[in-house]
Amino acid sequence: MKETIIEKVKDLFEDSRIEAFLGLKEENGQIGPYLFTDPKDLEGFSLGDKEWPGDKRYPLSKILIALAQKYPENRFGILVRGCDERALNELFKWNQLNEEHVVMVGFPCPQELAEACECPKPYPESLVVGEKVKGIKSKKVEVILNMGMEGRLKYWTERFSRCIKCYGCRNVCPVCFCNECELANDDLIPSGEIPPENPIFHLVRAAHMAGRCIDCGLCEEACPVGIPLRTLYKKVADIVDSEFGYRPGYQKDQKSPFNILGERPED
Amino acid sequence: MTAKRIRFLKEFLSFSGIEPDRLRLEWVSSAEATRFVEVITDFIDQVKELGPSPLKAALAAQDLN
């Protein structure tokens, strides 16, 4: 799979369709994001699988925002899984990136990773190699729903009470791009106090994810205290889908229901 | 837009374990004093019936651990 992607990227460089390619590279035993500007560098190219599939994922789309701001005239290729593509689709809609300057090079996740992520679409549309694997429906949301009101409140307040307010969830999030973050506003969330106001801090972030979160799960992976953020945001996405028929990252031409006035919903 | 957010929030609160009936959206004009009183009185009754917020007890339980 890797070789085919490398060939594809080389072609993009040769055809002058891109000036740089944002992917992953293994160096000294470590895998990290790397901006390839010379096809010769592609030797150390990596898909982010070290110990197990997808254990070295990075929010490449978020890194691309910073690069595109610095080099607005340049065209970038970017390595994408299904979730990365959904993130990019949202970032195009929110005018954070210019679609015409981005070439996606997609590969599918293996079934194993799709199941671990409970990913609804573990492959991108811009697939250049590999087979599409089956999407997985989440069971974790159901488990929490079955706890009943009291159980759910206990579950979430216990999880949120672990928060050390490292902002890892926000910092790694590919669709977190606000210039000013209300969760870092000292008047609302006083610095030096942990856990941050329980459960408000996390519920505010979750509500802000409505119509945005593309379900990549990087937040949960980054969380040092194991708060099941992905499950929380999966429910957020489910509500937005059932109420407004919208799933972030899937349709390019459809905007978030919270971003357009639209029709008045029934009470 | 607000109506959309409230619809979302009600179900979201429920998933978090907070009764969605503690949240209500009403439109009242500044010229509708009588209606304002009615809406607020009704909502107070509704919240009283629900009783104290379960949040306080849930947070107190965290402090004990």
CSV table of C-alpha atoms in Angstrom, one decimal:
chain,number,residue,atom,x,y,z
A,1,MET,CA,0.0,0.0,0.0
A,2,LYS,CA,2.8,2.4,1.0
A,3,GLU,CA,4.7,1.9,-2.3
A,4,THR,CA,1.6,2.8,-4.3
A,5,ILE,CA,1.1,6.0,-2.3
A,6,ILE,CA,4.7,7.0,-2.7
A,7,GLU,CA,4.4,6.5,-6.5
A,8,LYS,CA,1.3,8.6,-6.6
A,9,VAL,CA,3.0,11.4,-4.6
A,10,LYS,CA,6.0,11.3,-6.9
A,11,ASP,CA,3.6,11.6,-9.9
A,12,LEU,CA,2.0,14.7,-8.3
A,13,PHE,CA,5.4,16.3,-7.9
A,14,GLU,CA,6.4,15.4,-11.5
A,15,ASP,CA,3.2,16.7,-12.9
A,16,SER,CA,3.7,20.0,-10.9
A,17,ARG,CA,0.3,19.5,-9.3
A,18,ILE,CA,1.8,20.1,-5.8
A,19,GLU,CA,4.8,21.9,-4.4
A,20,ALA,CA,4.8,20.0,-1.2
A,21,PHE,CA,3.3,16.9,0.4
A,22,LEU,CA,2.2,16.7,4.0
A,23,GLY,CA,2.5,13.2,5.4
A,24,LEU,CA,4.2,11.2,8.0
A,25,LYS,CA,7.9,10.2,8.2
A,26,GLU,CA,9.8,7.7,10.3
A,27,GLU,CA,13.1,9.1,11.6
A,28,ASN,CA,15.3,7.6,14.3
A,29,GLY,CA,12.5,5.1,15.2
A,30,GLN,CA,9.9,7.9,15.7
A,31,ILE,CA,6.9,8.6,13.4
A,32,GLY,CA,5.8,12.2,13.0
A,33,PRO,CA,4.3,14.8,10.6
A,34,TYR,CA,6.6,15.8,7.8
A,35,LEU,CA,6.4,18.2,4.9
A,36,PHE,CA,8.0,16.6,1.9
A,37,THR,CA,9.3,19.2,-0.6
A,38,ASP,CA,11.5,16.8,-2.5
A,39,PRO,CA,10.3,13.4,-3.8
A,40,LYS,CA,13.7,12.0,-2.8
A,41,ASP,CA,12.8,12.4,0.8
A,42,LEU,CA,9.9,9.9,0.4
A,43,GLU,CA,12.1,7.1,1.5
A,44,GLY,CA,11.2,7.4,5.1
A,45,PHE,CA,7.5,7.9,4.3
A,46,SER,CA,5.2,6.3,6.8
A,47,LEU,CA,1.4,5.6,7.1
A,48,GLY,CA,1.5,5.9,10.8
A,49,ASP,CA,1.4,2.3,11.8
A,50,LYS,CA,4.1,1.5,14.3
A,51,GLU,CA,3.0,-1.1,16.9
A,52,TRP,CA,-0.5,-1.5,15.6
A,53,PRO,CA,-2.5,0.0,12.7
A,54,GLY,CA,-3.0,3.8,13.0
A,55,ASP,CA,-1.3,4.2,16.4
A,56,LYS,CA,0.6,7.2,15.1
A,57,ARG,CA,-2.1,9.4,13.8
A,58,TYR,CA,-1.7,13.2,13.7
A,59,PRO,CA,-4.1,16.1,12.8
A,60,LEU,CA,-2.4,16.7,9.5
A,61,SER,CA,-5.4,18.8,8.3
A,62,LYS,CA,-4.8,21.2,11.2
A,63,ILE,CA,-1.1,21.5,10.4
A,64,LEU,CA,-2.1,22.2,6.8
A,65,ILE,CA,-4.1,25.3,8.0
A,66,ALA,CA,-0.9,26.8,9.4
A,67,LEU,CA,1.1,25.9,6.3
A,68,ALA,CA,-1.5,27.3,3.9
A,69,GLN,CA,-1.6,30.6,5.9
A,70,LYS,CA,2.1,30.9,5.6
A,71,TYR,CA,2.2,29.8,1.9
A,72,PRO,CA,-1.1,30.9,0.5
A,73,GLU,CA,0.0,30.6,-3.2
A,74,ASN,CA,1.3,27.0,-2.9
A,75,ARG,CA,-0.5,23.7,-3.5
A,76,PHE,CA,-0.2,20.9,-1.0
A,77,GLY,CA,-0.7,17.2,-1.2
A,78,ILE,CA,-1.9,15.6,2.0
A,79,LEU,CA,-2.1,12.0,3.3
A,80,VAL,CA,-5.7,11.2,4.4
A,81,ARG,CA,-7.6,8.5,6.1
A,82,GLY,CA,-11.4,8.7,6.1
A,83,CYS,CA,-11.4,11.0,9.2
A,84,ASP,CA,-8.8,13.3,7.7
A,85,GLU,CA,-10.9,13.7,4.6
A,86,ARG,CA,-14.0,14.5,6.7
A,87,ALA,CA,-11.9,17.1,8.6
A,88,LEU,CA,-10.7,18.7,5.3
A,89,ASN,CA,-14.2,18.8,3.9
A,90,GLU,CA,-15.3,20.8,7.0
A,91,LEU,CA,-12.3,23.1,6.8
A,92,PHE,CA,-13.1,23.9,3.2
A,93,LYS,CA,-16.7,24.8,4.2
A,94,TRP,CA,-15.5,27.0,7.1
A,95,ASN,CA,-13.1,28.8,4.7
A,96,GLN,CA,-10.1,27.7,6.6
A,97,LEU,CA,-8.5,26.1,3.6
A,98,ASN,CA,-8.8,26.6,-0.2
A,99,GLU,CA,-9.9,23.3,-1.7
A,100,GLU,CA,-8.2,24.2,-5.0
A,101,HIS,CA,-4.9,24.2,-3.3
A,102,VAL,CA,-5.2,20.8,-1.7
A,103,VAL,CA,-4.8,17.4,-3.3
A,104,MET,CA,-5.8,14.5,-1.1
A,105,VAL,CA,-4.1,11.2,-1.3
A,106,GLY,CA,-6.3,8.7,0.5
A,107,PHE,CA,-5.9,5.2,1.9
A,108,PRO,CA,-8.3,3.1,3.9
A,109,CYS,CA,-8.0,2.0,7.5
A,110,PRO,CA,-7.8,-1.8,8.2
A,111,GLN,CA,-10.9,-3.4,9.6
A,112,GLU,CA,-9.1,-3.7,13.0
A,113,LEU,CA,-8.7,0.0,13.3
A,114,ALA,CA,-12.2,0.7,12.0
A,115,GLU,CA,-13.6,-1.5,14.8
A,116,ALA,CA,-11.4,0.0,17.5
A,117,CYS,CA,-12.5,3.5,16.4
A,118,GLU,CA,-16.2,2.4,15.8
A,119,CYS,CA,-15.6,4.5,12.7
A,120,PRO,CA,-18.7,5.0,10.5
A,121,LYS,CA,-16.6,5.5,7.3
A,122,PRO,CA,-13.1,4.2,7.7
A,123,TYR,CA,-12.0,5.2,4.1
A,124,PRO,CA,-11.8,8.4,2.2
A,125,GLU,CA,-13.5,9.1,-1.2
A,126,SER,CA,-10.1,10.2,-2.5
A,127,LEU,CA,-8.9,6.6,-2.3
A,128,VAL,CA,-5.7,6.0,-4.3
A,129,VAL,CA,-5.0,2.5,-3.0
A,130,GLY,CA,-6.6,-0.4,-1.1
A,131,GLU,CA,-10.1,-1.7,-0.4
A,132,LYS,CA,-12.9,0.1,1.3
A,133,VAL,CA,-13.7,-1.6,4.6
A,134,LYS,CA,-17.0,-1.7,6.3
A,135,GLY,CA,-18.2,1.1,8.6
A,136,ILE,CA,-18.9,0.3,12.2
A,137,LYS,CA,-21.9,1.5,14.2
A,138,SER,CA,-21.0,2.7,17.7
A,139,LYS,CA,-22.2,0.6,20.7
A,140,LYS,CA,-20.6,2.8,23.3
A,141,VAL,CA,-23.3,5.5,23.1
A,142,GLU,CA,-25.9,2.8,23.6
A,143,VAL,CA,-24.2,1.6,26.8
A,144,ILE,CA,-24.4,5.1,28.3
A,145,LEU,CA,-28.0,5.5,27.3
A,146,ASN,CA,-28.9,2.3,29.1
A,147,MET,CA,-27.5,3.7,32.4
A,148,GLY,CA,-30.5,5.9,33.0
A,149,MET,CA,-30.5,9.5,34.0
A,150,GLU,CA,-28.8,9.1,37.4
A,151,GLY,CA,-26.2,6.7,36.1
A,152,ARG,CA,-25.3,8.9,33.2
A,153,LEU,CA,-24.8,12.0,35.4
A,154,LYS,CA,-22.6,9.9,37.8
A,155,TYR,CA,-20.7,8.5,34.9
A,156,TRP,CA,-19.9,11.8,33.3
A,157,THR,CA,-19.2,13.8,36.5
A,158,GLU,CA,-16.8,11.1,37.5
A,159,ARG,CA,-15.0,11.2,34.2
A,160,PHE,CA,-14.9,15.0,34.0
A,161,SER,CA,-13.6,15.2,37.6
A,162,ARG,CA,-10.3,13.7,36.3
A,163,CYS,CA,-9.7,16.6,33.9
A,164,ILE,CA,-6.4,18.4,34.4
A,165,LYS,CA,-7.3,21.1,31.9
A,166,CYS,CA,-4.3,20.4,29.6
A,167,TYR,CA,-6.4,21.5,26.5
A,168,GLY,CA,-5.0,18.4,24.7
A,169,CYS,CA,-8.5,17.6,23.3
A,170,ARG,CA,-8.8,21.1,21.9
A,171,ASN,CA,-5.2,21.4,20.7
A,172,VAL,CA,-5.2,18.2,18.7
A,173,CYS,CA,-8.7,18.7,17.3
A,174,PRO,CA,-8.6,19.2,13.5
A,175,VAL,CA,-11.8,21.3,13.5
A,176,CYS,CA,-10.9,23.5,16.4
A,177,PHE,CA,-9.7,26.7,14.7
A,178,CYS,CA,-11.4,29.6,16.6
A,179,ASN,CA,-9.0,32.5,17.1
A,180,GLU,CA,-10.2,33.1,20.6
A,181,CYS,CA,-11.3,30.1,22.7
A,182,GLU,CA,-13.9,30.8,25.3
A,183,LEU,CA,-12.6,27.8,27.3
A,184,ALA,CA,-9.3,29.7,27.7
A,185,ASN,CA,-11.1,32.9,28.8
A,186,ASP,CA,-9.9,33.6,32.3
A,187,ASP,CA,-13.1,35.2,33.5
A,188,LEU,CA,-15.2,32.2,32.5
A,189,ILE,CA,-12.7,29.4,33.3
A,190,PRO,CA,-10.3,30.7,36.0
A,191,SER,CA,-6.7,29.5,35.4
A,192,GLY,CA,-5.1,27.4,38.1
A,193,GLU,CA,-8.4,25.6,39.0
A,194,ILE,CA,-8.7,21.9,38.3
A,195,PRO,CA,-10.8,20.2,37.5
A,196,PRO,CA,-12.4,23.0,35.5
A,197,GLU,CA,-16.0,23.6,36.4
A,198,ASN,CA,-17.7,20.1,36.3
A,199,PRO,CA,-19.5,19.4,34.0
A,200,ILE,CA,-19.8,22.8,32.3
A,201,PHE,CA,-16.3,22.9,30.8
A,202,HIS,CA,-16.7,19.6,28.9
A,203,LEU,CA,-20.4,20.1,28.1
A,204,VAL,CA,-19.5,23.5,26.5
A,205,ARG,CA,-16.9,22.0,24.4
A,206,ALA,CA,-19.2,19.1,23.4
A,207,ALA,CA,-22.0,21.5,22.4
A,208,HIS,CA,-19.5,23.6,20.4
A,209,MET,CA,-18.6,20.4,18.5
A,210,ALA,CA,-22.2,20.0,17.3
A,211,GLY,CA,-22.1,20.3,13.5
A,212,ARG,CA,-18.3,20.3,13.5
A,213,CYS,CA,-16.9,17.1,15.1
A,214,ILE,CA,-16.0,14.6,12.3
A,215,ASP,CA,-15.4,11.7,14.7
A,216,CYS,CA,-11.6,11.2,14.4
A,217,GLY,CA,-11.1,10.4,18.0
A,218,LEU,CA,-7.8,12.2,18.4
A,219,CYS,CA,-9.2,14.0,21.4
A,220,GLU,CA,-9.7,10.8,23.3
A,221,GLU,CA,-6.3,9.5,22.3
A,222,ALA,CA,-4.7,12.7,23.5
A,223,CYS,CA,-6.5,12.8,26.8
A,224,PRO,CA,-4.0,11.8,29.5
A,225,VAL,CA,-6.8,10.9,32.0
A,226,GLY,CA,-8.9,8.8,29.8
A,227,ILE,CA,-12.1,10.9,29.5
A,228,PRO,CA,-14.3,9.1,26.8
A,229,LEU,CA,-14.7,12.3,24.8
A,230,ARG,CA,-15.2,10.4,21.5
A,231,THR,CA,-18.3,8.7,22.9
A,232,LEU,CA,-19.6,12.1,24.1
A,233,TYR,CA,-19.1,13.7,20.7
A,234,LYS,CA,-20.5,10.7,18.9
A,235,LYS,CA,-23.8,11.3,20.7
A,236,VAL,CA,-23.5,15.0,19.8
A,237,ALA,CA,-23.2,14.0,16.1
A,238,ASP,CA,-26.1,11.5,16.4
A,239,ILE,CA,-28.4,14.3,17.8
A,240,VAL,CA,-27.5,16.7,15.0
A,241,ASP,CA,-28.1,14.0,12.5
A,242,SER,CA,-31.4,12.9,13.8
A,243,GLU,CA,-32.7,16.4,14.4
A,244,PHE,CA,-31.3,18.1,11.3
A,245,GLY,CA,-30.2,15.3,8.9
A,246,TYR,CA,-26.6,16.5,8.9
A,247,ARG,CA,-23.3,14.7,9.5
A,248,PRO,CA,-20.1,16.9,9.5
A,249,GLY,CA,-17.5,16.0,6.8
A,250,TYR,CA,-19.7,13.9,4.5
A,251,GLN,CA,-21.4,16.4,2.1
A,252,LYS,CA,-19.2,19.1,0.6
A,253,ASP,CA,-22.1,21.3,-0.4
A,254,GLN,CA,-24.1,21.1,2.8
A,255,LYS,CA,-23.3,23.5,5.7
A,256,SER,CA,-23.8,22.9,9.4
A,257,PRO,CA,-27.4,23.5,10.5
A,258,PHE,CA,-26.0,25.9,13.1
A,259,ASN,CA,-24.3,27.9,10.4
A,260,ILE,CA,-27.3,28.6,8.3
A,261,LEU,CA,-30.7,30.0,9.3
A,262,GLY,CA,-32.8,27.5,7.4
A,263,GLU,CA,-36.3,26.6,8.4
A,264,ARG,CA,-37.7,27.0,11.9
A,265,PRO,CA,-37.7,23.6,13.6
A,266,GLU,CA,-40.9,22.4,15.3
A,267,ASP,CA,-41.0,23.0,19.0
B,1,MET,CA,-31.1,29.4,15.2
B,2,THR,CA,-31.9,29.5,19.0
B,3,ALA,CA,-34.8,27.1,18.5
B,4,LYS,CA,-32.3,24.7,16.8
B,5,ARG,CA,-29.8,25.0,19.6
B,6,ILE,CA,-32.5,24.4,22.3
B,7,ARG,CA,-33.7,21.3,20.4
B,8,PHE,CA,-30.1,20.0,20.4
B,9,LEU,CA,-29.4,21.0,24.0
B,10,LYS,CA,-32.4,19.2,25.4
B,11,GLU,CA,-31.3,15.8,24.1
B,12,PHE,CA,-27.7,16.6,24.9
B,13,LEU,CA,-28.6,17.4,28.6
B,14,SER,CA,-30.5,14.1,28.8
B,15,PHE,CA,-27.4,12.2,27.6
B,16,SER,CA,-25.4,14.0,30.3
B,17,GLY,CA,-27.9,12.9,32.9
B,18,ILE,CA,-29.6,16.3,33.5
B,19,GLU,CA,-33.4,16.5,33.1
B,20,PRO,CA,-34.1,18.3,29.8
B,21,ASP,CA,-37.2,19.9,31.5
B,22,ARG,CA,-34.9,22.2,33.4
B,23,LEU,CA,-34.5,24.0,30.1
B,24,ARG,CA,-37.3,25.9,28.3
B,25,LEU,CA,-37.4,28.3,25.4
B,26,GLU,CA,-40.2,30.9,25.2
B,27,TRP,CA,-40.5,34.1,23.2
B,28,VAL,CA,-42.1,36.9,25.2
B,29,SER,CA,-42.3,40.5,24.0
B,30,SER,CA,-41.6,43.4,26.4
B,31,ALA,CA,-45.2,44.4,25.9
B,32,GLU,CA,-46.5,41.1,27.2
B,33,ALA,CA,-46.1,41.5,30.9
B,34,THR,CA,-49.0,39.2,31.8
B,35,ARG,CA,-47.7,36.4,29.6
B,36,PHE,CA,-44.2,36.9,31.1
B,37,VAL,CA,-45.6,36.3,34.6
B,38,GLU,CA,-47.5,33.2,33.4
B,39,VAL,CA,-44.5,31.7,31.7
B,40,ILE,CA,-42.2,32.2,34.6
B,41,THR,CA,-44.7,31.0,37.2
B,42,ASP,CA,-45.3,27.9,35.2
B,43,PHE,CA,-41.6,27.2,34.8
B,44,ILE,CA,-41.0,27.7,38.5
B,45,ASP,CA,-43.7,25.1,39.2
B,46,GLN,CA,-42.1,22.8,36.7
B,47,VAL,CA,-38.7,23.1,38.3
B,48,LYS,CA,-40.0,22.8,41.8
B,49,GLU,CA,-41.7,19.6,40.8
B,50,LEU,CA,-38.4,18.3,39.5
B,51,GLY,CA,-36.8,19.1,42.9
B,52,PRO,CA,-33.2,20.1,43.6
B,53,SER,CA,-30.7,19.5,40.8
B,54,PRO,CA,-29.1,16.1,40.9
B,55,LEU,CA,-25.8,17.8,39.9
B,56,LYS,CA,-25.0,18.9,43.4
B,57,ALA,CA,-25.2,15.4,44.9
B,58,ALA,CA,-23.3,14.0,42.0
B,59,LEU,CA,-20.5,16.4,42.5
B,60,ALA,CA,-20.5,15.9,46.3
B,61,ALA,CA,-20.0,12.2,45.7
B,62,GLN,CA,-16.9,13.0,43.6
B,63,ASP,CA,-15.4,15.0,46.4
B,64,LEU,CA,-15.7,12.0,48.8
B,65,ASN,CA,-13.8,9.8,46.4
